[in-house]
Each structure stands twice: as C-alpha cells, then as structure tokens.
Amino acid sequence: MAERNAYPMLSVEEARDRVLALVDVLPPERVPILDALGCVLAEDVPADRDVPPLDNSAMDGYAVRGEDLTGDGVRLRVVANLPAGQVLTRPVERGEAVRIMTGAPVPPGADTVVRFEDTRAGDDWVEVLKAPRPGANVRLAGEDVCQGAIVLPEGTALRPQEIGMLASVGRSTALVHRRPRVAILATGDEVAEIDAEPRPGQIRNINSYSVAAQVREVGGVPILLGVAADRTGELTDRIRAGLQANADLLVTSGGVSVGDFDLVKQVLASQGHIDFWWVNMKPGKPMAFGTIDSVPLLALPGNPVASMISFGLFGRPAVRKMMGYTDWEWPAATARLRDAIRRKDGRRHYLRVRLERGPDGLEASLTGDQGSGILSSMVQGDGLAVIPEDRDHLPAGSMVQVLLFSPRQPAGRSSTTEE
Ligand code: AMP
Ligand code: MG
C-alpha cells in the first residue's frame, strides 16, 4: 500500500494529456500518394490547372447551339463525330450538331448537349425530340477545381477521396508528416514467442502482436523487439535496441503490476525519466510513462486486454498526434445498455460489448467474462462501453458511450462459399 501511495492516481484524461504533452508532430517527408493514405498533409496543394480543363459533355449525345432549340422536333445537320479525348476546333454553326461522347470537349459555338435518348438520328441529321434547357449536360471548365485554388490545405487527413484529388491536380507524391516508428517490447520470463512450442508454465506472446496491429491500424509503423526476460540487463538492452532502430515511441508490456514493479522502475528510471501512475480505470490501472533519450516510453500492463485498452487510450492518441492529427478521440457511439452494471471501486470501467440495432438505436450487451486476460471477449466485441467513475450502478436501459473497434464481421459463410 505504501508503494501505491507513492505514485499519483490520475484520471484517464490526465494520463492521456501527460502522454500527449511529451509527443510532437513528426517532420514531413515526401511519399508516393498511395503511401500517404491515412497521413496528414504538411503542405498546401494548389490546382495546377482547371478541373475539368475544358467545357465537356456530361452525356453521350449531340452538342448543339442552345439558341437553335426553339422547341421540340428541331432537325439539325450532323457535321462531325467526337469521341472522348479528341478536340474539334471547327465551330458548330447555326443549324448544326456534333455527335459527342461523354467527356469530350464541347466544340466552339455549342453550349448544350442533347442526350441520345431525346433524339432520333438519320444518316447526316438528327431530330431533337425533347429539347433540353440551353446549357444542359455540359460540365464547365473549372467547375470542380479552379487553377491556383488550394484544393487540399496543409493539415488535411488523406482519405481515398483526397488521394484522388492529388491525382486530379497531377501530384504523384505528397508531403506528409512521417508515420511514427513504434518499437514494441514484451516482457516476462513466462512469455514465449509464438512460433516456439511453449514449455510448461509458459504463455504465448500476444501483446507484441495485438499492440503492433493497433499501431498499424492507426497508421504507425510497428517494430517488434521480441520478448525480454525479467532481468534488468536484458530489458535495458532491448530498449536500447529500440532506440537504435530510430523509434519515435517505445512501448513495453508487462512488468508494471505490483509484483514486477521494482524491476521496471529500476530499469526505466536508470535509463531516463519515468513516472509510475495509477490510472483510475479498469482494466489497466498500473502504467508507466516517461522518456529515454528524449524518446517517449509507454509501459502497458501485461494482461492482453488491459494492454490493448491502455494502448487504445494512451498510445493511439500519441501516434495520431505524431502523424499530425489534431483530433485524437477514439471514435465512439451512444448505445443503450441491455445489462445492469454494479460495481463499487470508483474506477472508470471499459466493458467489452457487442452492439446490435434496436428499435430506437444501438443496444450494447456484454460479451461475457470481463477478466483482463480474456481476449475472446475482445474478439466478440464491437467496442468498449465506458462506465463513468462516479456511477456505482447503471440500470439496464441506461445510455452509455461506446468506444468503437473497427467493424467486426461475424463468422458466417463468405460469398465464395458454395450453395
Ligand atoms: P505482468 O504485468 O508482467 O505481471 O503481466 C500480467 C499478466 O499478463 C500475466 O499473467 C502475464 O503472464 C500476462 N502477460 C504479460 N505479457 C504478456 C504477453 N506479451 N502476452 C500475453 N500475456 C502476457
Ligand atoms: Mg511480467
């Protein structure tokens, strides 16, 4: 208990803010646009020309002079055929039409396109059965983007549509904030690598992989440092290896519960500046955070569920901040609890829940055993219901916030399964 009192009890927000205060946005680098997906732009991107560059047809049909369409049934002379990619410099004169395909530039003189469906064609003439309004079916030059306009300002997060916009203005590369390199070290004499046959008393190294996957999911680059035995020398060497691999963030798992506490404290404190915290949450109460050679280090608890939740609450925002994001909230939804929740510890609980659509919105039900080592309840979960620390009892039907996992596909027959 004495040990407990020596370290501060922080709220989740306080702990997160302390983590964020020690990480910075990473410098920019130029990468091919596809590699920039999920990154944040570090430059303004102007349009190099109008998009579309010329007035062009939005339909397959006939380019005509709007003034010629004095009513339905007008007959015009067809003077040319214009596929997409070709330009006609000959003007369309009064009483003339040019057969035109979608995307082809509208020839001079014409300002309107009549759809094939609204015409009846002969050898060298076309009859407009239904006259559109003048200017119809023409996409104007610059209607999407005007030359010189900033189409993507610095700070924009790049989704597929922004990648498309980069392509649209002729960019094959983009200047984006570098993806953080996150070095991940599992600790524990009992933790075995997954391709080795576990000896009696050993368990498999889950955390390196689940946390590395979280790093990759949020856009960082995981570097696996393997498993360190519970010895100061080995722990120190492995962490040093992470620094040599130019990690922007070091993450360890295990060795922060009371039994292991002194070991991690010794190692990390002797190498840099580390604070031990109790975070007022469940699972994942013990945590350490600090810097070694000015690289931030996040020491997660060892239980697989606790390590994932702690990484989600503290590591994920750090990675996003380094990538240049200014919003690091975990995406959330509101749902109605199907189960009643009782507890007395005054901690904020993160409960694994499954979500289903009910008659008036999402409904959340617990996925079963909430032990911090029960990974199957994460596998069956759609997210984490947040039970505020000041509520001892939440009756069934209460509304809660649910931090969402990426969408789960329930087991079932895939579309390629034979009937
Ligand atoms: P610790 O905080 O080191 O006492 O670990 C807490 C629990 O998590 C223990 O049951 C460990 O065996 C387990 N654990 C620690 N590291 C891992 C890991 N990398 N993968 C799976 N379980 C782990
Ligand atoms: Mg351990």
Tab-separated table of C-alpha atoms and ligand atoms in Angstrom:
chain	number	residue	atom	x	y	z
A	1	MET	CA	0.000	0.000	0.000
A	2	ALA	CA	2.887	2.336	0.792
A	3	GLU	CA	4.089	1.816	-2.749
A	4	ARG	CA	0.678	2.668	-4.080
A	5	ASN	CA	0.567	5.951	-2.291
A	6	ALA	CA	3.942	6.982	-3.621
A	7	TYR	CA	2.510	7.370	-7.125
A	8	PRO	CA	-0.259	9.614	-8.306
A	9	MET	CA	-3.732	8.367	-9.175
A	10	LEU	CA	-4.665	10.007	-12.467
A	11	SER	CA	-7.883	10.162	-14.408
A	12	VAL	CA	-7.771	8.733	-17.923
A	13	GLU	CA	-7.803	12.282	-19.315
A	14	GLU	CA	-4.986	13.452	-17.072
A	15	ALA	CA	-2.871	10.470	-18.050
A	16	ARG	CA	-3.621	10.995	-21.721
A	17	ASP	CA	-2.776	14.685	-21.553
A	18	ARG	CA	0.529	13.918	-19.876
A	19	VAL	CA	1.352	11.465	-22.658
A	20	LEU	CA	0.353	13.940	-25.358
A	21	ALA	CA	2.390	16.708	-23.735
A	22	LEU	CA	5.534	14.668	-24.363
A	23	VAL	CA	4.973	13.802	-28.022
A	24	ASP	CA	5.366	16.093	-31.009
A	25	VAL	CA	4.201	16.129	-34.575
A	26	LEU	CA	6.849	14.396	-36.699
A	27	PRO	CA	8.661	16.179	-39.531
A	28	PRO	CA	7.331	15.884	-43.076
A	29	GLU	CA	8.560	13.579	-45.800
A	30	ARG	CA	7.603	13.205	-49.446
A	31	VAL	CA	5.976	9.875	-50.323
A	32	PRO	CA	4.068	8.381	-53.275
A	33	ILE	CA	0.414	9.342	-52.903
A	34	LEU	CA	-0.815	5.801	-52.233
A	35	ASP	CA	1.618	5.516	-49.331
A	36	ALA	CA	0.178	8.761	-47.965
A	37	LEU	CA	-3.252	7.239	-47.318
A	38	GLY	CA	-4.137	7.962	-43.686
A	39	CYS	CA	-1.382	10.556	-43.309
A	40	VAL	CA	-1.755	14.301	-42.782
A	41	LEU	CA	-0.630	16.800	-45.420
A	42	ALA	CA	2.282	19.055	-44.492
A	43	GLU	CA	1.855	21.401	-47.487
A	44	ASP	CA	-0.866	23.325	-49.262
A	45	VAL	CA	-1.741	21.695	-52.566
A	46	PRO	CA	-2.937	24.094	-55.300
A	47	ALA	CA	-4.610	23.060	-58.537
A	48	ASP	CA	-2.141	23.279	-61.431
A	49	ARG	CA	-4.989	23.866	-63.892
A	50	ASP	CA	-8.746	23.943	-64.080
A	51	VAL	CA	-10.539	20.652	-63.475
A	52	PRO	CA	-12.104	19.852	-65.844
A	53	PRO	CA	-9.701	21.686	-68.144
A	54	LEU	CA	-12.323	22.406	-70.859
A	55	ASP	CA	-16.108	22.545	-71.065
A	56	ASN	CA	-17.068	18.939	-71.821
A	57	SER	CA	-20.052	16.736	-72.324
A	58	ALA	CA	-21.718	15.062	-69.342
A	59	MET	CA	-23.680	12.707	-71.644
A	60	ASP	CA	-23.435	10.750	-74.848
A	61	GLY	CA	-25.480	12.796	-77.322
A	62	TYR	CA	-25.296	15.800	-79.660
A	63	ALA	CA	-23.525	19.103	-78.996
A	64	VAL	CA	-25.716	21.923	-80.298
A	65	ARG	CA	-26.269	25.671	-80.052
A	66	GLY	CA	-28.915	26.217	-77.371
A	67	GLU	CA	-30.442	29.036	-79.411
A	68	ASP	CA	-31.286	26.541	-82.197
A	69	LEU	CA	-33.603	24.596	-79.866
A	70	THR	CA	-36.664	26.707	-80.441
A	71	GLY	CA	-38.969	23.822	-79.489
A	72	ASP	CA	-39.320	20.043	-79.708
A	73	GLY	CA	-38.821	18.440	-83.134
A	74	VAL	CA	-35.996	20.667	-84.432
A	75	ARG	CA	-33.874	18.922	-87.084
A	76	LEU	CA	-30.104	19.638	-87.228
A	77	ARG	CA	-27.295	18.645	-89.590
A	78	VAL	CA	-24.668	16.334	-88.004
A	79	VAL	CA	-21.253	17.606	-89.117
A	80	ALA	CA	-18.806	15.588	-87.000
A	81	ASN	CA	-18.392	12.735	-84.554
A	82	LEU	CA	-16.385	13.472	-81.418
A	83	PRO	CA	-15.109	10.698	-79.138
A	84	ALA	CA	-13.659	11.459	-75.654
A	85	GLY	CA	-10.018	12.563	-75.842
A	86	GLN	CA	-10.393	14.387	-79.177
A	87	VAL	CA	-10.820	18.097	-79.669
A	88	LEU	CA	-12.810	19.684	-82.500
A	89	THR	CA	-11.679	23.183	-83.429
A	90	ARG	CA	-14.247	23.662	-86.182
A	91	PRO	CA	-17.104	25.688	-84.717
A	92	VAL	CA	-20.660	24.414	-84.612
A	93	GLU	CA	-22.645	26.781	-86.855
A	94	ARG	CA	-26.353	27.590	-86.744
A	95	GLY	CA	-28.449	24.529	-87.600
A	96	GLU	CA	-25.581	22.103	-86.946
A	97	ALA	CA	-24.896	19.381	-84.378
A	98	VAL	CA	-21.838	17.306	-83.459
A	99	ARG	CA	-22.212	13.751	-82.228
A	100	ILE	CA	-20.324	13.774	-78.908
A	101	MET	CA	-19.304	11.227	-76.289
A	102	THR	CA	-19.211	11.776	-72.517
A	103	GLY	CA	-16.061	13.648	-71.504
A	104	ALA	CA	-15.275	15.041	-74.958
A	105	PRO	CA	-14.692	18.817	-75.031
A	106	VAL	CA	-17.726	20.706	-76.292
A	107	PRO	CA	-16.721	22.312	-79.625
A	108	PRO	CA	-16.773	26.110	-80.017
A	109	GLY	CA	-20.188	27.525	-80.772
A	110	ALA	CA	-22.027	24.695	-78.992
A	111	ASP	CA	-23.191	25.189	-75.426
A	112	THR	CA	-25.749	22.412	-74.913
A	113	VAL	CA	-25.768	18.622	-75.222
A	114	VAL	CA	-28.928	16.703	-76.174
A	115	ARG	CA	-28.945	13.133	-74.858
A	116	PHE	CA	-29.202	10.303	-77.405
A	117	GLU	CA	-32.400	9.221	-75.632
A	118	ASP	CA	-34.040	12.515	-76.627
A	119	THR	CA	-33.171	12.273	-80.329
A	120	ARG	CA	-33.932	10.384	-83.496
A	121	ALA	CA	-30.993	10.171	-85.905
A	122	GLY	CA	-30.740	9.737	-89.652
A	123	ASP	CA	-27.652	9.469	-91.940
A	124	ASP	CA	-26.403	13.022	-91.510
A	125	TRP	CA	-29.147	14.603	-89.466
A	126	VAL	CA	-30.643	14.395	-86.001
A	127	GLU	CA	-34.073	15.360	-84.777
A	128	VAL	CA	-34.327	16.714	-81.221
A	129	LEU	CA	-37.463	15.083	-79.865
A	130	LYS	CA	-37.253	16.742	-76.479
A	131	ALA	CA	-35.296	19.997	-76.221
A	132	PRO	CA	-33.293	20.405	-73.001
A	133	ARG	CA	-32.772	23.825	-71.439
A	134	PRO	CA	-29.857	25.732	-73.026
A	135	GLY	CA	-26.557	24.802	-71.295
A	136	ALA	CA	-27.839	21.360	-70.266
A	137	ASN	CA	-25.492	18.371	-69.946
A	138	VAL	CA	-22.291	20.429	-70.163
A	139	ARG	CA	-19.660	20.277	-67.436
A	140	LEU	CA	-17.981	23.659	-67.299
A	141	ALA	CA	-14.205	24.149	-67.236
A	142	GLY	CA	-13.084	24.655	-63.638
A	143	GLU	CA	-16.444	23.631	-62.174
A	144	ASP	CA	-14.707	21.086	-59.917
A	145	VAL	CA	-11.493	22.999	-59.235
A	146	CYS	CA	-10.102	26.352	-60.453
A	147	GLN	CA	-6.441	26.711	-61.338
A	148	GLY	CA	-4.445	28.130	-58.429
A	149	ALA	CA	-7.061	27.338	-55.791
A	150	ILE	CA	-5.799	25.399	-52.747
A	151	VAL	CA	-7.667	22.146	-53.170
A	152	LEU	CA	-6.106	20.484	-50.118
A	153	PRO	CA	-4.764	22.713	-47.350
A	154	GLU	CA	-1.939	21.725	-45.030
A	155	GLY	CA	-3.323	19.674	-42.147
A	156	THR	CA	-5.799	17.709	-44.288
A	157	ALA	CA	-6.000	13.996	-43.455
A	158	LEU	CA	-5.721	11.934	-46.620
A	159	ARG	CA	-8.622	9.569	-47.279
A	160	PRO	CA	-9.230	7.870	-50.630
A	161	GLN	CA	-11.053	10.948	-51.969
A	162	GLU	CA	-8.113	13.216	-51.086
A	163	ILE	CA	-5.742	10.772	-52.798
A	164	GLY	CA	-7.996	11.123	-55.848
A	165	MET	CA	-7.805	14.918	-55.601
A	166	LEU	CA	-3.988	14.744	-55.502
A	167	ALA	CA	-4.114	12.670	-58.685
A	168	SER	CA	-6.545	15.158	-60.189
A	169	VAL	CA	-4.051	18.014	-59.787
A	170	GLY	CA	-1.171	15.977	-61.154
A	171	ARG	CA	0.586	15.033	-57.920
A	172	SER	CA	2.193	11.607	-57.764
A	173	THR	CA	3.796	12.401	-54.399
A	174	ALA	CA	2.693	14.323	-51.319
A	175	LEU	CA	4.480	15.945	-48.406
A	176	VAL	CA	3.031	14.384	-45.255
A	177	HIS	CA	4.014	14.053	-41.615
A	178	ARG	CA	6.114	10.951	-41.226
A	179	ARG	CA	4.492	7.841	-39.787
A	180	PRO	CA	5.817	7.158	-36.296
A	181	ARG	CA	8.017	4.124	-35.770
A	182	VAL	CA	6.752	2.365	-32.670
A	183	ALA	CA	9.104	-0.182	-31.079
A	184	ILE	CA	7.264	-2.827	-29.061
A	185	LEU	CA	8.846	-4.972	-26.362
A	186	ALA	CA	7.071	-7.738	-24.457
A	187	THR	CA	8.462	-8.608	-21.037
A	188	GLY	CA	8.136	-11.667	-18.831
A	189	ASP	CA	10.095	-14.853	-18.118
A	190	GLU	CA	6.918	-16.799	-18.880
A	191	VAL	CA	6.266	-15.220	-22.295
A	192	ALA	CA	7.234	-17.391	-25.296
A	193	GLU	CA	7.469	-16.386	-28.964
A	194	ILE	CA	4.519	-17.626	-30.981
A	195	ASP	CA	6.393	-19.955	-33.283
A	196	ALA	CA	8.125	-21.776	-30.403
A	197	GLU	CA	6.461	-24.687	-28.579
A	198	PRO	CA	5.528	-23.202	-25.173
A	199	ARG	CA	7.198	-25.030	-22.272
A	200	PRO	CA	5.135	-25.844	-19.184
A	201	GLY	CA	4.351	-22.608	-17.390
A	202	GLN	CA	4.830	-20.510	-20.493
A	203	ILE	CA	2.227	-18.486	-22.310
A	204	ARG	CA	2.406	-17.133	-25.830
A	205	ASN	CA	3.369	-13.567	-26.598
A	206	ILE	CA	0.061	-11.985	-27.518
A	207	ASN	CA	0.725	-8.361	-26.703
A	208	SER	CA	3.513	-7.687	-29.172
A	209	TYR	CA	1.173	-8.645	-31.976
A	210	SER	CA	-2.091	-7.139	-30.794
A	211	VAL	CA	-0.378	-3.845	-29.992
A	212	ALA	CA	1.632	-3.881	-33.242
A	213	ALA	CA	-1.655	-4.396	-35.079
A	214	GLN	CA	-3.159	-1.422	-33.249
A	215	VAL	CA	-0.134	0.648	-34.250
A	216	ARG	CA	-0.542	-0.345	-37.863
A	217	GLU	CA	-4.298	0.197	-37.793
A	218	VAL	CA	-3.865	3.793	-36.663
A	219	GLY	CA	-1.167	4.421	-39.286
A	220	GLY	CA	2.144	3.886	-37.452
A	221	VAL	CA	4.981	1.519	-38.295
A	222	PRO	CA	5.464	-1.202	-35.672
A	223	ILE	CA	8.939	-2.556	-34.926
A	224	LEU	CA	8.920	-5.799	-32.960
A	225	LEU	CA	11.669	-6.037	-30.359
A	226	GLY	CA	10.720	-9.531	-29.190
A	227	VAL	CA	10.411	-10.665	-25.578
A	228	ALA	CA	12.732	-9.634	-22.744
A	229	ALA	CA	13.174	-11.825	-19.679
A	230	ASP	CA	12.560	-10.192	-16.311
A	231	ARG	CA	16.167	-9.128	-15.863
A	232	THR	CA	17.368	-5.570	-15.797
A	233	GLY	CA	20.248	-6.160	-18.212
A	234	GLU	CA	18.110	-7.764	-20.879
A	235	LEU	CA	15.339	-5.224	-20.530
A	236	THR	CA	17.825	-2.384	-20.865
A	237	ASP	CA	19.492	-3.920	-23.919
A	238	ARG	CA	16.217	-4.462	-25.724
A	239	ILE	CA	15.019	-0.947	-25.051
A	240	ARG	CA	18.348	0.371	-26.309
A	241	ALA	CA	17.814	-1.716	-29.465
A	242	GLY	CA	14.515	0.097	-29.943
A	243	LEU	CA	16.286	3.445	-29.707
A	244	GLN	CA	18.875	2.276	-32.216
A	245	ALA	CA	16.054	1.352	-34.581
A	246	ASN	CA	15.085	5.062	-34.502
A	247	ALA	CA	11.840	4.509	-32.668
A	248	ASP	CA	9.669	7.577	-32.185
A	249	LEU	CA	7.780	5.793	-29.411
A	250	LEU	CA	8.756	2.840	-27.232
A	251	VAL	CA	6.030	0.558	-25.903
A	252	THR	CA	6.551	-2.228	-23.389
A	253	SER	CA	4.016	-4.647	-21.982
A	254	GLY	CA	4.081	-6.380	-18.625
A	255	GLY	CA	6.228	-5.790	-15.610
A	256	VAL	CA	4.187	-2.910	-14.247
A	257	SER	CA	1.976	-4.818	-11.833
A	258	VAL	CA	2.903	-4.690	-8.160
A	259	GLY	CA	4.996	-7.861	-8.211
A	260	ASP	CA	7.168	-6.666	-11.072
A	261	PHE	CA	7.081	-3.064	-10.191
A	262	ASP	CA	10.578	-2.590	-8.892
A	263	LEU	CA	12.228	-4.238	-11.850
A	264	VAL	CA	10.678	-1.965	-14.427
A	265	LYS	CA	11.097	1.054	-12.228
A	266	GLN	CA	14.810	0.379	-11.836
A	267	VAL	CA	15.444	-0.231	-15.475
A	268	LEU	CA	13.416	2.582	-16.897
A	269	ALA	CA	14.329	5.134	-14.250
A	270	SER	CA	18.041	4.412	-14.598
A	271	GLN	CA	17.815	4.942	-18.358
A	272	GLY	CA	15.730	8.077	-18.465
A	273	HIS	CA	12.877	9.812	-16.762
A	274	ILE	CA	9.864	7.638	-15.990
A	275	ASP	CA	6.754	8.292	-13.912
A	276	PHE	CA	4.673	5.491	-12.489
A	277	TRP	CA	0.972	6.100	-12.383
A	278	TRP	CA	-2.161	4.514	-11.194
A	279	VAL	CA	-4.794	5.355	-13.762
A	280	ASN	CA	-8.304	5.335	-12.344
A	281	MET	CA	-9.597	2.760	-14.807
A	282	LYS	CA	-10.322	-0.917	-15.200
A	283	PRO	CA	-8.781	-2.849	-16.778
A	284	GLY	CA	-5.315	-1.350	-16.995
A	285	LYS	CA	-4.743	0.504	-13.753
A	286	PRO	CA	-0.927	0.393	-13.457
A	287	MET	CA	1.008	2.207	-16.130
A	288	ALA	CA	4.334	3.931	-16.558
A	289	PHE	CA	5.266	6.707	-18.896
A	290	GLY	CA	8.306	8.846	-19.481
A	291	THR	CA	11.223	9.349	-21.822
A	292	ILE	CA	14.517	7.635	-22.524
A	293	ASP	CA	16.995	9.692	-24.576
A	294	SER	CA	14.018	12.001	-25.192
A	295	VAL	CA	12.012	9.193	-26.838
A	296	PRO	CA	8.654	8.688	-25.112
A	297	LEU	CA	8.129	5.298	-23.496
A	298	LEU	CA	4.719	3.881	-22.654
A	299	ALA	CA	4.759	0.871	-20.314
A	300	LEU	CA	1.490	-1.035	-20.698
A	301	PRO	CA	0.139	-3.634	-18.293
A	302	GLY	CA	0.740	-7.281	-19.220
A	303	ASN	CA	-2.752	-8.700	-19.385
A	304	PRO	CA	-3.683	-8.824	-23.055
A	305	VAL	CA	-6.984	-6.979	-22.768
A	306	ALA	CA	-5.532	-4.366	-20.433
A	307	SER	CA	-2.586	-3.761	-22.749
A	308	MET	CA	-4.859	-3.293	-25.766
A	309	ILE	CA	-7.214	-0.927	-23.959
A	310	SER	CA	-4.337	1.077	-22.485
A	311	PHE	CA	-2.705	1.348	-25.890
A	312	GLY	CA	-6.019	2.478	-27.358
A	313	LEU	CA	-6.472	5.167	-24.717
A	314	PHE	CA	-2.876	6.423	-24.473
A	315	GLY	CA	-0.746	5.038	-27.320
A	316	ARG	CA	-3.215	5.611	-30.124
A	317	PRO	CA	-3.647	9.349	-29.441
A	318	ALA	CA	0.132	9.686	-29.208
A	319	VAL	CA	0.572	8.050	-32.612
A	320	ARG	CA	-2.139	10.248	-34.099
A	321	LYS	CA	-0.636	13.404	-32.674
A	322	MET	CA	2.768	12.465	-34.134
A	323	MET	CA	1.105	11.933	-37.513
A	324	GLY	CA	-0.285	15.457	-37.425
A	325	TYR	CA	-3.873	14.727	-36.396
A	326	THR	CA	-5.480	17.259	-34.077
A	327	ASP	CA	-8.422	15.043	-33.191
A	328	TRP	CA	-7.293	12.008	-31.254
A	329	GLU	CA	-10.575	10.953	-29.729
A	330	TRP	CA	-11.370	7.266	-30.023
A	331	PRO	CA	-14.392	7.075	-32.405
A	332	ALA	CA	-17.483	6.485	-30.299
A	333	ALA	CA	-21.227	5.892	-30.488
A	334	THR	CA	-24.020	6.110	-27.940
A	335	ALA	CA	-25.847	2.910	-27.065
A	336	ARG	CA	-28.454	1.625	-24.621
A	337	LEU	CA	-27.109	-0.917	-22.107
A	338	ARG	CA	-29.004	-4.203	-22.049
A	339	ASP	CA	-27.291	-5.330	-18.853
A	340	ALA	CA	-27.347	-3.657	-15.447
A	341	ILE	CA	-23.880	-2.693	-14.180
A	342	ARG	CA	-22.928	-2.664	-10.498
A	343	ARG	CA	-19.500	-2.049	-9.074
A	344	LYS	CA	-18.061	-0.213	-6.116
A	345	ASP	CA	-14.481	0.673	-6.885
A	346	GLY	CA	-14.964	4.217	-8.209
A	347	ARG	CA	-12.849	3.440	-11.269
A	348	ARG	CA	-13.841	4.080	-14.871
A	349	HIS	CA	-14.656	0.737	-16.390
A	350	TYR	CA	-14.245	-0.218	-20.015
A	351	LEU	CA	-16.577	-3.122	-20.694
A	352	ARG	CA	-16.402	-5.187	-23.837
A	353	VAL	CA	-19.758	-5.085	-25.557
A	354	ARG	CA	-21.443	-6.278	-28.677
A	355	LEU	CA	-23.666	-3.787	-30.477
A	356	GLU	CA	-26.963	-4.504	-32.150
A	357	ARG	CA	-29.515	-2.257	-33.757
A	358	GLY	CA	-32.613	-1.943	-31.588
A	359	PRO	CA	-35.918	-0.207	-32.325
A	360	ASP	CA	-34.506	3.147	-31.251
A	361	GLY	CA	-30.774	2.979	-31.807
A	362	LEU	CA	-27.815	0.863	-30.812
A	363	GLU	CA	-28.034	-1.589	-27.938
A	364	ALA	CA	-24.973	-2.886	-26.095
A	365	SER	CA	-24.662	-6.256	-24.373
A	366	LEU	CA	-21.615	-7.556	-22.502
A	367	THR	CA	-19.560	-10.114	-24.396
A	368	GLY	CA	-19.103	-12.272	-21.323
A	369	ASP	CA	-16.242	-12.647	-18.846
A	370	GLN	CA	-14.654	-9.232	-18.429
A	371	GLY	CA	-11.379	-10.577	-16.979
A	372	SER	CA	-8.440	-8.554	-18.232
A	373	GLY	CA	-6.851	-11.638	-19.757
A	374	ILE	CA	-9.966	-12.839	-21.619
A	375	LEU	CA	-9.108	-11.978	-25.207
A	376	SER	CA	-12.088	-13.846	-26.633
A	377	SER	CA	-14.374	-11.173	-25.183
A	378	MET	CA	-12.472	-8.642	-27.302
A	379	VAL	CA	-12.803	-10.863	-30.366
A	380	GLN	CA	-16.568	-10.962	-29.881
A	381	GLY	CA	-16.774	-7.261	-29.115
A	382	ASP	CA	-17.718	-4.278	-31.223
A	383	GLY	CA	-16.411	-1.786	-28.706
A	384	LEU	CA	-15.884	-0.729	-25.125
A	385	ALA	CA	-18.748	0.676	-23.066
A	386	VAL	CA	-17.476	3.445	-20.823
A	387	ILE	CA	-18.859	3.319	-17.275
A	388	PRO	CA	-18.110	6.676	-15.623
A	389	GLU	CA	-16.197	6.550	-12.337
A	390	ASP	CA	-18.974	8.343	-10.427
A	391	ARG	CA	-21.656	5.722	-11.167
A	392	ASP	CA	-21.866	2.670	-8.893
A	393	HIS	CA	-24.989	1.398	-10.514
A	394	LEU	CA	-26.237	1.689	-14.060
A	395	PRO	CA	-29.654	0.092	-14.538
A	396	ALA	CA	-30.378	-1.803	-17.722
A	397	GLY	CA	-31.547	0.695	-20.323
A	398	SER	CA	-29.007	3.368	-19.375
A	399	MET	CA	-27.328	5.219	-22.217
A	400	VAL	CA	-23.549	4.772	-22.408
A	401	GLN	CA	-20.747	5.866	-24.666
A	402	VAL	CA	-19.138	3.002	-26.613
A	403	LEU	CA	-15.599	3.330	-27.984
A	404	LEU	CA	-15.767	1.520	-31.295
A	405	PHE	CA	-13.459	-1.181	-32.584
A	406	SER	CA	-13.025	-1.409	-36.342
A	407	PRO	CA	-16.104	-3.163	-37.785
A	408	ARG	CA	-16.355	-6.848	-36.977
A	409	GLN	CA	-17.571	-9.401	-39.479
A	410	PRO	CA	-19.422	-12.091	-37.567
A	411	ALA	CA	-18.488	-15.608	-38.617
A	412	GLY	CA	-20.600	-16.874	-41.454
A	413	ARG	CA	-20.419	-18.140	-44.966
A	414	SER	CA	-18.407	-15.945	-47.243
A	415	SER	CA	-19.805	-15.061	-50.628
A	416	THR	CA	-17.488	-17.585	-52.278
A	417	THR	CA	-18.895	-20.484	-50.227
A	418	GLU	CA	-20.789	-22.939	-52.423
A	419	GLU	CA	-24.538	-23.009	-52.074
B	1	AMP	P1	2.672	-8.608	-15.610
B	1	AMP	O1	2.141	-7.231	-15.641
B	1	AMP	O2	4.019	-8.733	-16.216
B	1	AMP	O3	2.607	-9.192	-14.229
B	1	AMP	O4	1.690	-9.462	-16.506
B	1	AMP	C1	0.329	-9.606	-16.174
B	1	AMP	C2	-0.251	-10.833	-16.868
B	1	AMP	O5	-0.162	-10.658	-18.257
B	1	AMP	C3	0.488	-12.109	-16.552
B	1	AMP	O6	-0.467	-13.138	-16.445
B	1	AMP	C4	1.332	-12.308	-17.761
B	1	AMP	O7	1.645	-13.652	-17.983
B	1	AMP	C5	0.486	-11.748	-18.871
B	1	AMP	N1	1.325	-11.273	-19.977
B	1	AMP	C6	2.391	-10.450	-19.853
B	1	AMP	N2	2.936	-10.210	-21.059
B	1	AMP	C7	2.189	-10.883	-21.962
B	1	AMP	C8	2.253	-11.027	-23.367
B	1	AMP	N3	3.195	-10.413	-24.101
B	1	AMP	N4	1.331	-11.788	-23.976
B	1	AMP	C9	0.379	-12.405	-23.250
B	1	AMP	N5	0.256	-12.297	-21.924
B	1	AMP	C10	1.156	-11.552	-21.258
B	2	MG	MG	5.586	-9.935	-16.114
